[in-house]
Coordinates of C-alpha atoms in Angstrom, one line a residue:
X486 CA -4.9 -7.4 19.4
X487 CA -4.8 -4.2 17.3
X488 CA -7.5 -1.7 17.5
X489 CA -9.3 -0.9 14.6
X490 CA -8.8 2.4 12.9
X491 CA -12.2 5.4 13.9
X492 CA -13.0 7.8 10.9
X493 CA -10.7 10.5 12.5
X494 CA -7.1 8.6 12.6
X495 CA -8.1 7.2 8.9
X496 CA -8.4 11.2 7.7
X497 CA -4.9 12.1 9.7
X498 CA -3.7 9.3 8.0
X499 CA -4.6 10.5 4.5
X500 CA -3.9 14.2 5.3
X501 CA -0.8 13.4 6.2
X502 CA 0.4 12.6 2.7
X503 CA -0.3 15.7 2.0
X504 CA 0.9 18.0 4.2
X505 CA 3.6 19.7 2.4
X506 CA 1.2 19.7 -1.1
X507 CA 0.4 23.5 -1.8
X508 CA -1.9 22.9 -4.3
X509 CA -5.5 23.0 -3.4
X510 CA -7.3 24.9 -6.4
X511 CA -6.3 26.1 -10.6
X512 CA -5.5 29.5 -9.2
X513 CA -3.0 28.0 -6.7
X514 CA -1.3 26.4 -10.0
X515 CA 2.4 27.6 -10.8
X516 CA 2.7 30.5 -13.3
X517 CA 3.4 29.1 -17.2
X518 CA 7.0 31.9 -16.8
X519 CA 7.9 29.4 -13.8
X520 CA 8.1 26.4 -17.4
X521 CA 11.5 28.0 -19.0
X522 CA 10.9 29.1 -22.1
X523 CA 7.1 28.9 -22.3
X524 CA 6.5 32.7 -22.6
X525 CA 9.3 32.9 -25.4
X526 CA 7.8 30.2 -27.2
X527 CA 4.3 31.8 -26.5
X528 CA 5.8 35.2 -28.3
X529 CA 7.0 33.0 -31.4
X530 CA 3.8 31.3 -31.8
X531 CA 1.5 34.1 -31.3
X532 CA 4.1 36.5 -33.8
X533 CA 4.0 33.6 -36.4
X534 CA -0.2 33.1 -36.1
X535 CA 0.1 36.8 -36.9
X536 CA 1.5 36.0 -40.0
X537 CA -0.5 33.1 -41.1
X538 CA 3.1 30.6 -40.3
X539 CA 1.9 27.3 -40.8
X540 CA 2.3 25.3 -37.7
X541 CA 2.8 21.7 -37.2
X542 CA 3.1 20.0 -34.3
X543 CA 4.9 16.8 -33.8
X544 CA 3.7 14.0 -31.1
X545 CA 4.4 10.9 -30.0
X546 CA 2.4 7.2 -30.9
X547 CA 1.6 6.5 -27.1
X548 CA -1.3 7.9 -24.6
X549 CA 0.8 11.0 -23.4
X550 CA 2.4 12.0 -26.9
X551 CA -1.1 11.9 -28.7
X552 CA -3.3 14.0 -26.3
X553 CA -0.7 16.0 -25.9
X554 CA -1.3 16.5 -29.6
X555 CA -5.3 16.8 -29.5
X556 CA -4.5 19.4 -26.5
X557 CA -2.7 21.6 -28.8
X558 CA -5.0 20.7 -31.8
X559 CA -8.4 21.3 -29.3
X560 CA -6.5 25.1 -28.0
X561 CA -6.1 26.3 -31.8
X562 CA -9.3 25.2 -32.7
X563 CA -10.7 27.4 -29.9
X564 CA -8.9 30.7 -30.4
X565 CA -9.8 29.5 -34.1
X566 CA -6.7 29.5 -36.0
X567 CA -6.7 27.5 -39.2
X568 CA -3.3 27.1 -39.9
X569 CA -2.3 24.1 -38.3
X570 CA -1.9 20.4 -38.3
X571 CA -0.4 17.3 -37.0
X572 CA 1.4 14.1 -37.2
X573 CA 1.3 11.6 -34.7
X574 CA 4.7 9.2 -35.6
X575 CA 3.9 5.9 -37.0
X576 CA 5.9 3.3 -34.6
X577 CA 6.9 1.0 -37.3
X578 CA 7.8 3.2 -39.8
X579 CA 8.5 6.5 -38.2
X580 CA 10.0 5.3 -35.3
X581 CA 10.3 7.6 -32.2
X582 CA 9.5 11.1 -32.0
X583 CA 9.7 13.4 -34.4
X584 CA 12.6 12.6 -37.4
X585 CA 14.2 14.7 -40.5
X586 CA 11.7 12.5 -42.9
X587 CA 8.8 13.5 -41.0
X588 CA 9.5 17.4 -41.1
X589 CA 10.3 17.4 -45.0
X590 CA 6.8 15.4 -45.8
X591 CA 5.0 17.8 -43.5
X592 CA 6.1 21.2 -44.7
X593 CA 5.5 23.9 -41.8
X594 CA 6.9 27.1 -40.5
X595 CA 6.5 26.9 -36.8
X596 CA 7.2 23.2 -35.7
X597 CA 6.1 22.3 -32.4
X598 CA 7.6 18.8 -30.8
X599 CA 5.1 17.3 -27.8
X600 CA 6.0 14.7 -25.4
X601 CA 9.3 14.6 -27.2
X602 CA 12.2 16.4 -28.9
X603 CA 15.2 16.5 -26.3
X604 CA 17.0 13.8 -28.5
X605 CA 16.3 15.6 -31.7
X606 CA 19.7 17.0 -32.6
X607 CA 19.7 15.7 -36.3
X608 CA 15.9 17.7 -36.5
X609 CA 17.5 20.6 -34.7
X610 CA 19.8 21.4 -37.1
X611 CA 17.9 21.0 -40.5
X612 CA 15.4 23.4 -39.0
X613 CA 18.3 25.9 -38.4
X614 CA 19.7 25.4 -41.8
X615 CA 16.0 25.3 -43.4
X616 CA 14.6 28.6 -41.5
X617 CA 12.1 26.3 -39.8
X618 CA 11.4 27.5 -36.1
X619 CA 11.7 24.4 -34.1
X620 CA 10.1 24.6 -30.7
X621 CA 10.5 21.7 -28.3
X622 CA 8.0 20.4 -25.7
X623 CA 8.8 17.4 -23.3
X624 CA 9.5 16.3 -19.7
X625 CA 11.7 12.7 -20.8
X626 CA 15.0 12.9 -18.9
X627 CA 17.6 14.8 -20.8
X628 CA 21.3 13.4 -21.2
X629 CA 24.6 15.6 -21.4
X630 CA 23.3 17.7 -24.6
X631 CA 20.2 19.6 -26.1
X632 CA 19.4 20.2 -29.7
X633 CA 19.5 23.2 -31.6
X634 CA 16.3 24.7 -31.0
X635 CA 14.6 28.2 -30.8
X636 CA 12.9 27.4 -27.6
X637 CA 12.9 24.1 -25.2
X638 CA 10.6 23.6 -22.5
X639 CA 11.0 20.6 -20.0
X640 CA 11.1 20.8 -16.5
X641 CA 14.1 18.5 -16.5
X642 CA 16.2 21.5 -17.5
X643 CA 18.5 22.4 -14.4
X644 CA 17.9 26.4 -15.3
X645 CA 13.8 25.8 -15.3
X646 CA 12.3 26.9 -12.0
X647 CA 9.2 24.8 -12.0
X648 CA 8.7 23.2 -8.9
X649 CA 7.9 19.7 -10.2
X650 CA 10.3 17.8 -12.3
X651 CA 7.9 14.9 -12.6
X652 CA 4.8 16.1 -15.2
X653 CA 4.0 14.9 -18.3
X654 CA 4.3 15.8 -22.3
X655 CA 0.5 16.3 -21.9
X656 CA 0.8 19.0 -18.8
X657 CA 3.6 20.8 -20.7
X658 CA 1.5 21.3 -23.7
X659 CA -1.3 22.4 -21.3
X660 CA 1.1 25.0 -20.0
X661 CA 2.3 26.0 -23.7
X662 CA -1.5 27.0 -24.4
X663 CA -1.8 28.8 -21.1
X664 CA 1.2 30.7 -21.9
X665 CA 0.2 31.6 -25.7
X666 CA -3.2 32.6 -24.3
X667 CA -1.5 35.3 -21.9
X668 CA 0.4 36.1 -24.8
X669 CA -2.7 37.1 -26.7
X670 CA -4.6 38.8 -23.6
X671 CA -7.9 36.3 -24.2
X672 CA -9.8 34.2 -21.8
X673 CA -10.6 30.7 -23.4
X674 CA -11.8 28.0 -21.1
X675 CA -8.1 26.3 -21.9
X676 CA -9.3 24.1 -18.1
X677 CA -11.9 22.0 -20.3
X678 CA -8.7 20.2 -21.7
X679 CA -7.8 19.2 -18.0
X680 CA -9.5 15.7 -19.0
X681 CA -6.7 15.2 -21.4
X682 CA -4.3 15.9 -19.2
X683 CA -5.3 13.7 -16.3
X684 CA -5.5 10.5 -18.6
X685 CA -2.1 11.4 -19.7
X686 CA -0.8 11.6 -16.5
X687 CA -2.2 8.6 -15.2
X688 CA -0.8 6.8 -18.0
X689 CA 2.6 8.1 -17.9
X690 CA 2.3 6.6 -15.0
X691 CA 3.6 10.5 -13.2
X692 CA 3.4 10.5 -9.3
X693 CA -0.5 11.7 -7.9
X694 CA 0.8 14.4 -5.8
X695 CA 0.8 18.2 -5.9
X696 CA 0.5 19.7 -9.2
X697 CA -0.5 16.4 -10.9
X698 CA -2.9 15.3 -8.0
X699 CA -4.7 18.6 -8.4
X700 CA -4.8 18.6 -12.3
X701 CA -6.1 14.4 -12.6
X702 CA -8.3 15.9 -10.0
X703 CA -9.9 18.3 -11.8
X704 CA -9.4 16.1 -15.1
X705 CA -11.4 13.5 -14.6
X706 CA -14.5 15.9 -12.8
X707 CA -14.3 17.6 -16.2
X708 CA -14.1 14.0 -18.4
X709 CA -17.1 12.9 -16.0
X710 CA -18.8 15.7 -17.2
X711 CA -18.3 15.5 -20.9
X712 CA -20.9 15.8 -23.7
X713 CA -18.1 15.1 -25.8
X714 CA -18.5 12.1 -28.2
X715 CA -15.4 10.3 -27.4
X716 CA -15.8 10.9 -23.7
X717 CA -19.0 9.3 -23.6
X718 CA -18.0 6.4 -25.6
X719 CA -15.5 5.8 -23.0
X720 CA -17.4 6.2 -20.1
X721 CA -19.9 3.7 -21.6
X722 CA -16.7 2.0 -22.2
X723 CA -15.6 1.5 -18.3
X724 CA -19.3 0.6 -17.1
X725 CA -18.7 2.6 -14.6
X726 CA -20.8 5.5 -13.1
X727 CA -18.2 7.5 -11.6
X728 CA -14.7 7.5 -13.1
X729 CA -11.7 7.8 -10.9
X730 CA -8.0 7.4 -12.0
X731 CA -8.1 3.1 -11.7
X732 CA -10.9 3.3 -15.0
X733 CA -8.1 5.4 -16.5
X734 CA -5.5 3.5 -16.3
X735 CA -7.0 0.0 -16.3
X736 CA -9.3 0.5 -19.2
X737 CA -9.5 3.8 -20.8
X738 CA -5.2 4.1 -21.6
X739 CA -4.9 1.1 -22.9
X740 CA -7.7 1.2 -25.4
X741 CA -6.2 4.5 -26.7
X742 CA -2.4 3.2 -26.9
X743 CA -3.6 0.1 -28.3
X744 CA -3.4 2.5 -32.1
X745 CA -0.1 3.1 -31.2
X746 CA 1.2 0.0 -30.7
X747 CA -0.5 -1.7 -33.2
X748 CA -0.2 0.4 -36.5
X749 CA -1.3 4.0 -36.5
X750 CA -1.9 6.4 -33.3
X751 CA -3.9 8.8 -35.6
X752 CA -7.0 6.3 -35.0
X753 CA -6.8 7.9 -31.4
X754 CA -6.1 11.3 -32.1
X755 CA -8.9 11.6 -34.5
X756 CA -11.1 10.1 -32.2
X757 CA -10.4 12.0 -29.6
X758 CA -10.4 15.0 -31.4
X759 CA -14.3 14.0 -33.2
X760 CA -16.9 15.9 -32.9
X761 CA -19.1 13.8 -34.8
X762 CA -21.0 11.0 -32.9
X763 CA -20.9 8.6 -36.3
X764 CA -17.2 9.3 -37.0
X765 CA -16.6 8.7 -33.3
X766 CA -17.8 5.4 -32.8
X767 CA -16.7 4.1 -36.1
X768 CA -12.8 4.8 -34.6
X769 CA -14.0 3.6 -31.1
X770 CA -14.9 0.3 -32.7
X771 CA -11.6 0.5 -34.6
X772 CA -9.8 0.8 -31.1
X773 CA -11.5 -2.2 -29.4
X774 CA -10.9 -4.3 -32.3
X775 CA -6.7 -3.3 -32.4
X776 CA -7.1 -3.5 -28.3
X777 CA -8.1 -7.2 -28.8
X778 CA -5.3 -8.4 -31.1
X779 CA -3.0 -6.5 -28.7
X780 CA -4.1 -8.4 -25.5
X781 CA -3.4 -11.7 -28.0
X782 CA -0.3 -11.0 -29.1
X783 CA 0.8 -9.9 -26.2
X784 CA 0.1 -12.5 -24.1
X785 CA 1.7 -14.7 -26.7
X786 CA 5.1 -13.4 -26.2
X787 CA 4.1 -13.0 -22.3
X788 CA 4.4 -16.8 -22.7
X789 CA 7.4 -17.0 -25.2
X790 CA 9.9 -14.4 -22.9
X791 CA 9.0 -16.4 -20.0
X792 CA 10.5 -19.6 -21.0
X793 CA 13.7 -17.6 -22.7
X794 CA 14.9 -15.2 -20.3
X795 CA 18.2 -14.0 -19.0
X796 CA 17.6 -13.8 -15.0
X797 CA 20.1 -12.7 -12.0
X798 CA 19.1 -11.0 -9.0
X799 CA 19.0 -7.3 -10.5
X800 CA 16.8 -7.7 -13.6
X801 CA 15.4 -10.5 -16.0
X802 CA 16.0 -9.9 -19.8
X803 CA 14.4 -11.6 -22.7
X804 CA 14.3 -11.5 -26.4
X805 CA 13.1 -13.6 -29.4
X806 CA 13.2 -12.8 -33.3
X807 CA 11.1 -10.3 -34.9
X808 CA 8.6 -9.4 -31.4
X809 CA 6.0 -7.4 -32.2
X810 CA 7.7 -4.1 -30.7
X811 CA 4.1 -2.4 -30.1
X812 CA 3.8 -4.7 -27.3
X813 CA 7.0 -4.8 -25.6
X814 CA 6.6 -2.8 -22.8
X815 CA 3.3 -4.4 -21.8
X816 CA 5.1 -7.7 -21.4
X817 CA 8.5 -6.0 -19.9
X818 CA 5.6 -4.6 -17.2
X819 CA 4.1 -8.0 -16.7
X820 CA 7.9 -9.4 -16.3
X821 CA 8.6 -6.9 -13.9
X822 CA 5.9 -7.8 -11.6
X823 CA 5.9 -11.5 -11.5
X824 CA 9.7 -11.9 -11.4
X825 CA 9.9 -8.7 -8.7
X826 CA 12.3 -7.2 -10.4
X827 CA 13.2 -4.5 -13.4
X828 CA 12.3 -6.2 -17.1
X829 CA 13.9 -5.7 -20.2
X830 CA 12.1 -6.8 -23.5
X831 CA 13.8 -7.0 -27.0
X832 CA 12.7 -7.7 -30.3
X833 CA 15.5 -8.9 -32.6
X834 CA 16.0 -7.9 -36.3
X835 CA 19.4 -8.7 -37.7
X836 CA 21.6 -8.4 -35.4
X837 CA 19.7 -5.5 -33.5
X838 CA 17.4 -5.9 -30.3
X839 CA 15.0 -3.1 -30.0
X840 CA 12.8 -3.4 -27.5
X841 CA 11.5 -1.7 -23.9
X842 CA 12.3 -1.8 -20.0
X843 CA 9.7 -1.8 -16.8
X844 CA 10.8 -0.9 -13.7
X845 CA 9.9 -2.4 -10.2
X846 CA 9.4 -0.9 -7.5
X847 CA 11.4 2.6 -6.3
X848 CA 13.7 1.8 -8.7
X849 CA 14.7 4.6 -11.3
X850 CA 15.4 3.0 -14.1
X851 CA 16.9 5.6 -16.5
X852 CA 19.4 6.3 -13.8
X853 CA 20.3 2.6 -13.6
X854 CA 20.5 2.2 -17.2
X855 CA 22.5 5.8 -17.9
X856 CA 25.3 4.1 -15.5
X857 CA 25.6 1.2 -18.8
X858 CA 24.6 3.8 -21.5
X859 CA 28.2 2.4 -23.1
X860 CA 26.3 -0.9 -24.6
X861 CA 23.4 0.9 -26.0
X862 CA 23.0 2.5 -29.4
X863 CA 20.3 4.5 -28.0
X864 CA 18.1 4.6 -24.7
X865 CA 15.9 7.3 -23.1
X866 CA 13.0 7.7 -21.1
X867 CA 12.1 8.0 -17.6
X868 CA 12.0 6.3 -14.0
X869 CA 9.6 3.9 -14.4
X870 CA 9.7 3.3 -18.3
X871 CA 12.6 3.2 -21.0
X872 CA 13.1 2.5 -24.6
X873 CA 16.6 1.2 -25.9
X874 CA 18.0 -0.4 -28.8
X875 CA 21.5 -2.5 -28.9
X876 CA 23.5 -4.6 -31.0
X877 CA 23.1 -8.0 -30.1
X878 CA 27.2 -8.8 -29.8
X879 CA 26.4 -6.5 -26.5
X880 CA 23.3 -8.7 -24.6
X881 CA 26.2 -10.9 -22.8
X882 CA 28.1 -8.1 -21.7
X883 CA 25.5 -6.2 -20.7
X884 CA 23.3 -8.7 -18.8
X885 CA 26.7 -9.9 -17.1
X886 CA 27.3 -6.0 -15.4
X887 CA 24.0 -5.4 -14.3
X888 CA 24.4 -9.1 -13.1
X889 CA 27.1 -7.2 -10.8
X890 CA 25.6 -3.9 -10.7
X891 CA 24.7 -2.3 -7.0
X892 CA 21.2 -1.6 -6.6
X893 CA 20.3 1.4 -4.4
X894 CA 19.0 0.1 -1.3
X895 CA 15.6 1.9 -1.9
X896 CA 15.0 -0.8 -4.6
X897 CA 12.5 -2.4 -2.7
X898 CA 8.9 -3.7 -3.7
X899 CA 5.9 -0.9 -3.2
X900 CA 3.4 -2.4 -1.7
X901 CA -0.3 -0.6 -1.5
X902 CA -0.1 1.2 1.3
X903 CA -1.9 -0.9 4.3
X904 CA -3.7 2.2 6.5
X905 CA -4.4 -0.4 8.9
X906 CA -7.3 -2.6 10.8
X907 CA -10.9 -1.3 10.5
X908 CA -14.3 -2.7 12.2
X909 CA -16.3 -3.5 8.7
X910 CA -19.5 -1.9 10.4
X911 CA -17.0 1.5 10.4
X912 CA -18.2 1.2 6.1
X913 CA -20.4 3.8 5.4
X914 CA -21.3 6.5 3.2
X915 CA -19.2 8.8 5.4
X916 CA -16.5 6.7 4.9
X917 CA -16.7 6.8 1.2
X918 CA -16.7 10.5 0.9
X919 CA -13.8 10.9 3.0
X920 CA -12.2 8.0 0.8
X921 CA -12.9 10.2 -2.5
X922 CA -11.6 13.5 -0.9
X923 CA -8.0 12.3 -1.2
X924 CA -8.7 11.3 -4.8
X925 CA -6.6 10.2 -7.4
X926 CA -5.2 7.7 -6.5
X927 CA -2.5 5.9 -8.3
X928 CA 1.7 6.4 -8.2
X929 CA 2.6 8.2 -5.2
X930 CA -0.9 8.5 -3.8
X931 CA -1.3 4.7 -3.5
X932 CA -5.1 3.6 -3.0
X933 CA -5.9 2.9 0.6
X934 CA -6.2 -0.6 1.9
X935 CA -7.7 -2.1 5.0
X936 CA -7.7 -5.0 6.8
X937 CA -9.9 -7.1 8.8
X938 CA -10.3 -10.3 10.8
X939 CA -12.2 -13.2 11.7
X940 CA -15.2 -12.4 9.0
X941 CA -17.8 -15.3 8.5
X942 CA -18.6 -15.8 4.9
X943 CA -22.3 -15.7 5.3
X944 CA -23.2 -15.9 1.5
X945 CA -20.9 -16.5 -1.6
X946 CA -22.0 -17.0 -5.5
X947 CA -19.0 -17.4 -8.6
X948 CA -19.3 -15.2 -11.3
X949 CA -18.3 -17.2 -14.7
X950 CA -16.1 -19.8 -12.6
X951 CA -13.7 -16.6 -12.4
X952 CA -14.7 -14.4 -9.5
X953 CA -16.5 -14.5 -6.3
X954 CA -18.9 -12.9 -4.8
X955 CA -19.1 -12.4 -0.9
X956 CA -21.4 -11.6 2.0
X957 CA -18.5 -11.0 5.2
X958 CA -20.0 -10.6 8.5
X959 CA -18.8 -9.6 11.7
X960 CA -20.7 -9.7 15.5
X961 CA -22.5 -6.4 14.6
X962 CA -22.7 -5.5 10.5
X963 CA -22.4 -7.8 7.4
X964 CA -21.1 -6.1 4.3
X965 CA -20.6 -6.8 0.1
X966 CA -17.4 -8.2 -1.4
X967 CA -15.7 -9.3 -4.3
X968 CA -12.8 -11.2 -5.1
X969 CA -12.0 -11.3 -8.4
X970 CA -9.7 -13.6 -10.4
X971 CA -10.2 -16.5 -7.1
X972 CA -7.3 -18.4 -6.7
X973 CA -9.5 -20.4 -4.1
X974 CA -13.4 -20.1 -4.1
X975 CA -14.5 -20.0 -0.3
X976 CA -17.6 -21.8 1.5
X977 CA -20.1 -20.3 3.7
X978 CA -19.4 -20.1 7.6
X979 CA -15.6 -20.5 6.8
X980 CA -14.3 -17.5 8.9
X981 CA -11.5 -15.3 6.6
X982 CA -9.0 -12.5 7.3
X983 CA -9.2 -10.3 4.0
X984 CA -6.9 -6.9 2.9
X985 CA -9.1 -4.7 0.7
X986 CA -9.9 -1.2 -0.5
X987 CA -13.3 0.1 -0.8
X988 CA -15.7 0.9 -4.2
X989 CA -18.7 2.4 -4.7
X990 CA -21.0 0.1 -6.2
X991 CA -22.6 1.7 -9.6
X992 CA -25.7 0.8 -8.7
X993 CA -26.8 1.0 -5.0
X994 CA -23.8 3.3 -4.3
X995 CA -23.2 1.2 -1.7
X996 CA -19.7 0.5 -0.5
X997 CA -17.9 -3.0 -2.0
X998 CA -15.1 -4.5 -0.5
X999 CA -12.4 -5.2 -3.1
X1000 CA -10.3 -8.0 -1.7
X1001 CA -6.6 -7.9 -2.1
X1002 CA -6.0 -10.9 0.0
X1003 CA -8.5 -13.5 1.5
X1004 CA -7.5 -16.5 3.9
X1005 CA -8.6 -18.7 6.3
X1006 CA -8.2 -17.8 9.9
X1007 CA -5.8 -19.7 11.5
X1008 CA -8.3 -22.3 13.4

């Protein structure tokens, strides 16, 4: 029989992760000159505010791309410089990233891409043949090439010394304000846009260790901590007292991409950048209502893709005629995890599929799909999540290699981690603090799970015929737990193994078991 874990070997266990993570504190942070190019561009800027340049900076429709945008919006506001707007690209009509069409309606000086850019080579050279300084922020993978551009800062960059490739658009905007406020010799709290920055990297879905473990860490104490009108209206949103990084991404991301994908990101950016109570529930509303209808749809071509898909043992692709592309990738990640394996969505138009890929597991996706590059007329992104358009002539061909393509071996299901068998009377308050000491949890910090045998169900009561609620007890201590979404609703005195990881509940602060997995013990 396996001993149960003690408090000690579940700490060792948890420090362990991070024993080669240098980053305990802001100050320990890497230096903005370690981000190539970010003092240069901080000279430009601060030269061009000088003058009065107008500047204009350029996002993205999705969670990352449109704080990245209020971060930069939020810095000038604070060092109050008028001079400067916005555009956050409208997915339908814009397409991605920032475009020729967009630049010549938005007439600027100084143009400042976030969260994109390192595809813009048309962009690159109209600036240069305008006199438009063009200034390009982004951490998506970068192919053979880069634009034309008077400064580019991304980490991907082989000659850029900072020592994590894997931040976000949001981080590297963070870093472009710390760099222009060195630049300028003034000391602006630029950390109260941390917040920002940790729901952005959270739903980029970047891996929870070293510098982006610290920043979400220090994010979300800050978000907590708000008086801010948005941040209250989605705190009230979560219904929960104390935010950690599962609110963000369950909840809070997808109510602010849900703009994006259906019409026009600017509903987001303007609510987060409210300061208006009124004005900021009237967009909040606006949110929930386009997060509704994208949960619909959604799940109506969830349901359409799954009985028209292209499956082999490498990936599952489907496609149908005139998808709603805002969606895409939602389904593409739903795919992904029910067939175990990458998922390739494509709305078709003529004859051009458009459309999104989901990864699964440790597989990196842009890497896989670089390898058949040859059948797209464009592609780019990042491990987990890539955008692609192709003519539709090419589905057959292409579906047929990666039907013969070699997987790494590392492409294997990642499971929570399992940190092993615990005595439930071991659940404490002690517990729960040490829990929350090696917060956030999420990619690359997975949340810790626990397991434990031969429970009796002593009490158990459905909630709305969907979830149960369950009193487990042991020889010595009887403890809370739900299971939501029941496949099977359990009797009292049955005896269960469960798997589960630990909540505080909002009101007693008492710790919940959240069951993963609940069965009968074999009798």
């Amino acid at each position: 029989m396996t001993t149960p874990l003690d408090k000690k070997e579940i700490r060792h266990l948890l420090e362990n992760r991070f024993k080669d993570d240098p980053y305990n504190s802001i100050k320990q942070l890497p230096h903005p000159k370690e981000l190539k190019d970010s003092q240069y561009a901080a000279k430009i800027i601060t030269k061009g505010m000088k003058e009065n340049k107008k500047i204009l900076i350029v996002g993205d429709y999705d969670v990352d791309g449109i704080t990245s945008s209020v971060i930069m919006m939020k810095f000038f506001d604070m060092i109050e410089y008028k001079n400067v707007d916005y555009v956050i690209p409208n997915r339908f009509t814009d397409g991605y990233g920032i475009s020729q069409s967009i630049i010549e309606r938005n007439l600027a000086d100084i143009i400042i891409t976030v969260d994109n850019g390192v595809s813009a080579f048309e962009c690159g050279q109209y600036c240069l043949k305008m006199g438009i300084t063009f200034i390009i922020t982004d951490h998506h993978i970068i192919k053979e090439n880069l634009p034309q551009a008077d400064a580019i800062i991304n980490p991907q960059q082989k000659n850029c010394s900072f020592p994590q490739k894997e931040i976000c658009g949001a981080t590297i905007a963070w870093y472009l304000c710390n760099a222009i406020k060195l630049e300028m010799g003034i000391d602006i709290p630029v950390a109260d846009l941390l917040d920002l920055v940790a729901i952005a990297t959270i739903a980029d879905m970047m891996p929870l260790i070293k510098i982006n473990k610290l920043l979400v860490k220090v994010g979300l104490k800050k978000f907590q901590n708000s008086p801010s009108p948005y941040a209250n209206l989605l705190k009230t949103f979560t219904k929960k007292k104390f935010i950690t990084s599962e609110d963000v991404a369950f909840y809070i991301a997808p109510l602010i991409n849900s703009a994006g994908r259906m019409g026009d990101g600017k509903i987001a950016a303007e609510f987060l950048l409210s300061q208006r109570q009124n004005n900021a529930k009237e967009l909040f509303d606006k949110l929930i209502q386009l997060n509704k209808k994208r949960k619909v749809i959604a799940q109506e071509i969830l349901t359409q893709s799954e009985n028209s898909s292209l499956i082999c043992d490498n990936c599952i692709i489907s496609y149908g005629e005139n998808w709603h592309e805002g969606v895409l990738g939602i389904v593409a990640a739903n795919l992904a995890k029910n067939h175990k394996k990458p998922a390739i969505v494509l709305s078709k138009k003529g004859d051009i599929l458009k459309g999104s890929a989901r990864s699964y597991g440790n597989i990196n996706l842009i890497a896989t799909l670089q390898t058949h590059s040859h059948f797209f007329l464009e592609f780019g992104g990042h491990n987990k999540a890539v955008g692609l358009k192709m003519k539709e002539e090419n589905l057959e061909k292409f579906f047929q290699a990666m039907s013969e393509f070699q997987m790494p071996e590392c492409a294997e299901e990642e499971n929570p981690e399992i940190l092993g068998m615990i005595d439930i009377k071991d659940i404490d308050e002690a517990l729960l603090d040490m829990l929350e000491e090696f917060q956030p949890y999420g990619q690359g910090n997975p949340t810790p799970i626990f397991i434990s045998e031969n429970l009796r169900i002593s009490s158990s009561t459905s909630i709305k015929s969907l979830h149960q609620s369950l009193d487990l007890s042991s020889d010595t201590s009887t403890k809370k737990a739900i299971n939501f979404f029941a496949k099977t609703f359990f009797e009292p005195n049955e005896y269960v193994d469960v798997s589960f990881n630990l909540q505080k509940d909002n009101f007693s602060n008492e710790a919940v078991m959240i069951l993963k997995t609940i069965q009968k013990c074999p009798s």
